[in-house]
């Protein structure tokens, strides 16, 4: 992740991946007790994608100006398994890991992009929301 655009592209991909997971979890009968929560997380995912896209559009002129060094996607790359047919415990464990990883990504990305305050603020906001998700998953 070596520039503003690659960070936002990665963030959007991350959100889309997690959105699909939560939509699947909401449809899983084993997760019926948490359907509303998973649907809310999916709804938040849609909002995060819109925020990321808007941030990219509004700050497109800064995309080329700020190079990013020593920021790699590998620590933040998880491929969540299809939640359908899995137990609630397995889905919750995967969701907790996803939220923790996403929160860490947004925190690191915010630090790397702090020269662009509006972008850093958007990433910080999404990171805080992911932290709130993690807290909600800790107490099902």
CSV table of C-alpha atoms in Angstrom, one decimal:
chain,number,residue,atom,x,y,z
A,1,UNK,CA,0.0,0.0,0.0
A,2,UNK,CA,2.2,2.8,-1.3
A,3,UNK,CA,-0.2,5.7,-1.9
A,4,UNK,CA,-3.5,7.2,-0.9
A,5,UNK,CA,-5.4,5.5,-3.7
A,6,UNK,CA,-4.1,2.0,-2.9
A,7,UNK,CA,-5.0,2.4,0.7
A,8,UNK,CA,-8.6,3.5,-0.1
A,9,UNK,CA,-8.9,0.7,-2.7
A,10,UNK,CA,-7.8,-1.8,-0.1
A,11,UNK,CA,-10.2,-0.4,2.5
A,12,UNK,CA,-13.1,-0.6,0.0
A,13,UNK,CA,-12.2,-4.2,-0.8
A,14,UNK,CA,-12.0,-5.0,2.9
A,15,UNK,CA,-15.4,-3.5,3.5
A,16,UNK,CA,-17.0,-5.4,0.6
A,17,UNK,CA,-15.5,-8.7,1.8
A,18,UNK,CA,-16.8,-8.1,5.3
A,19,UNK,CA,-20.2,-6.9,4.1
A,20,UNK,CA,-20.7,-10.2,2.1
A,21,UNK,CA,-19.7,-12.1,5.3
A,22,UNK,CA,-22.2,-10.3,7.5
A,23,UNK,CA,-25.0,-10.7,4.9
A,24,UNK,CA,-24.3,-14.4,4.8
A,25,UNK,CA,-24.2,-14.6,8.6
A,26,UNK,CA,-27.5,-12.9,8.8
A,27,UNK,CA,-29.1,-15.6,6.6
A,28,UNK,CA,-27.5,-18.4,8.5
A,29,UNK,CA,-30.2,-20.1,10.7
A,30,UNK,CA,-27.6,-21.0,13.4
A,31,UNK,CA,-27.0,-17.2,13.8
A,32,UNK,CA,-30.7,-16.4,14.2
A,33,UNK,CA,-30.2,-14.8,17.6
A,34,UNK,CA,-27.8,-12.3,16.1
A,35,UNK,CA,-29.5,-11.7,12.7
A,36,UNK,CA,-30.3,-8.0,13.6
A,37,UNK,CA,-26.7,-7.4,14.7
A,38,UNK,CA,-25.2,-8.9,11.5
A,39,UNK,CA,-27.7,-7.0,9.4
A,40,UNK,CA,-26.6,-3.8,11.1
A,41,UNK,CA,-23.0,-4.6,10.5
A,42,UNK,CA,-23.8,-5.1,6.8
A,43,UNK,CA,-25.6,-1.8,6.7
A,44,UNK,CA,-22.6,-0.1,8.3
A,45,UNK,CA,-20.5,-1.8,5.6
A,46,UNK,CA,-22.5,-0.1,2.9
A,47,UNK,CA,-22.0,3.3,4.7
A,48,UNK,CA,-18.3,2.7,5.0
A,49,UNK,CA,-18.0,2.0,1.3
A,50,UNK,CA,-19.8,5.2,0.5
A,51,UNK,CA,-17.6,7.1,2.9
A,52,UNK,CA,-14.4,5.6,1.3
A,53,UNK,CA,-15.7,6.4,-2.2
A,54,UNK,CA,-16.7,10.0,-1.3
A,55,UNK,CA,-13.3,10.5,0.4
A,56,UNK,CA,-11.5,9.3,-2.7
A,57,UNK,CA,-13.5,11.6,-4.9
A,58,UNK,CA,-13.1,14.7,-2.7
A,59,UNK,CA,-9.4,14.2,-2.3
A,60,UNK,CA,-8.4,13.0,-5.7
A,61,UNK,CA,-6.0,15.8,-6.2
A,62,UNK,CA,-3.9,14.6,-3.2
A,63,UNK,CA,-3.8,11.0,-4.4
A,64,UNK,CA,-0.5,11.4,-6.2
A,65,UNK,CA,1.2,13.9,-3.8
A,66,UNK,CA,1.6,11.7,-0.7
A,67,UNK,CA,3.7,8.6,-1.1
A,68,UNK,CA,3.3,6.0,1.7
A,69,UNK,CA,6.2,3.9,2.9
A,70,UNK,CA,6.4,0.6,4.8
A,71,UNK,CA,2.7,-0.2,4.8
A,72,UNK,CA,1.8,-3.7,3.6
A,73,UNK,CA,-1.5,-5.3,3.1
A,74,UNK,CA,-0.5,-8.8,4.3
A,75,UNK,CA,-1.2,-8.3,8.0
A,76,UNK,CA,-4.7,-7.0,7.2
A,77,UNK,CA,-5.6,-9.6,4.6
A,78,UNK,CA,-8.1,-12.2,5.8
A,79,UNK,CA,-10.4,-14.2,3.6
A,80,UNK,CA,-13.4,-15.0,5.8
A,81,UNK,CA,-15.0,-18.3,5.1
A,82,UNK,CA,-18.6,-18.5,3.9
A,83,UNK,CA,-20.7,-18.2,7.1
A,84,UNK,CA,-23.6,-20.3,5.8
A,85,UNK,CA,-23.8,-23.7,7.4
A,86,UNK,CA,-21.4,-22.8,10.2
A,87,UNK,CA,-22.1,-22.7,13.9
A,88,UNK,CA,-22.8,-19.5,15.7
A,89,UNK,CA,-19.6,-19.9,17.7
A,90,UNK,CA,-17.5,-20.3,14.5
A,91,UNK,CA,-19.2,-17.3,12.9
A,92,UNK,CA,-18.6,-15.1,16.0
A,93,UNK,CA,-15.0,-16.1,16.2
A,94,UNK,CA,-14.4,-15.2,12.6
A,95,UNK,CA,-16.3,-11.9,12.9
A,96,UNK,CA,-14.3,-10.9,16.0
A,97,UNK,CA,-11.0,-11.6,14.1
A,98,UNK,CA,-12.3,-9.6,11.1
A,99,UNK,CA,-13.2,-6.6,13.3
A,100,UNK,CA,-9.9,-6.7,15.1
A,101,UNK,CA,-8.0,-6.8,11.9
A,102,UNK,CA,-10.1,-4.1,10.3
A,103,UNK,CA,-9.7,-1.9,13.3
A,104,UNK,CA,-5.9,-2.4,13.2
A,105,UNK,CA,-5.8,-1.6,9.5
A,106,UNK,CA,-7.8,1.7,9.9
A,107,UNK,CA,-5.6,2.8,12.8
A,108,UNK,CA,-2.4,2.1,10.8
A,109,UNK,CA,-3.8,3.7,7.7
A,110,UNK,CA,-4.9,6.8,9.6
A,111,UNK,CA,-1.3,7.1,10.9
A,112,UNK,CA,0.2,6.7,7.4
A,113,UNK,CA,-2.2,9.3,5.9
A,114,UNK,CA,-2.2,11.9,8.7
A,115,UNK,CA,-0.7,14.4,6.3
A,116,UNK,CA,-4.2,14.4,4.7
A,117,UNK,CA,-6.4,15.3,7.6
A,118,UNK,CA,-9.8,14.8,5.9
A,119,UNK,CA,-8.8,11.3,4.8
A,120,UNK,CA,-7.3,10.5,8.2
A,121,UNK,CA,-10.5,11.6,9.9
A,122,UNK,CA,-12.7,9.4,7.6
A,123,UNK,CA,-10.4,6.4,8.3
A,124,UNK,CA,-10.5,7.1,12.0
A,125,UNK,CA,-14.3,7.2,12.0
A,126,UNK,CA,-14.6,3.9,10.3
A,127,UNK,CA,-12.0,2.4,12.6
A,128,UNK,CA,-14.0,3.6,15.6
A,129,UNK,CA,-17.1,1.9,14.2
A,130,UNK,CA,-15.2,-1.3,13.7
A,131,UNK,CA,-14.0,-1.1,17.3
A,132,UNK,CA,-17.6,-0.7,18.4
A,133,UNK,CA,-18.5,-3.8,16.3
A,134,UNK,CA,-15.8,-5.7,18.1
A,135,UNK,CA,-17.2,-4.7,21.4
A,136,UNK,CA,-20.7,-5.8,20.4
A,137,UNK,CA,-19.4,-9.2,19.4
A,138,UNK,CA,-17.7,-9.6,22.7
A,139,UNK,CA,-21.1,-9.7,24.4
A,140,UNK,CA,-23.5,-11.6,22.2
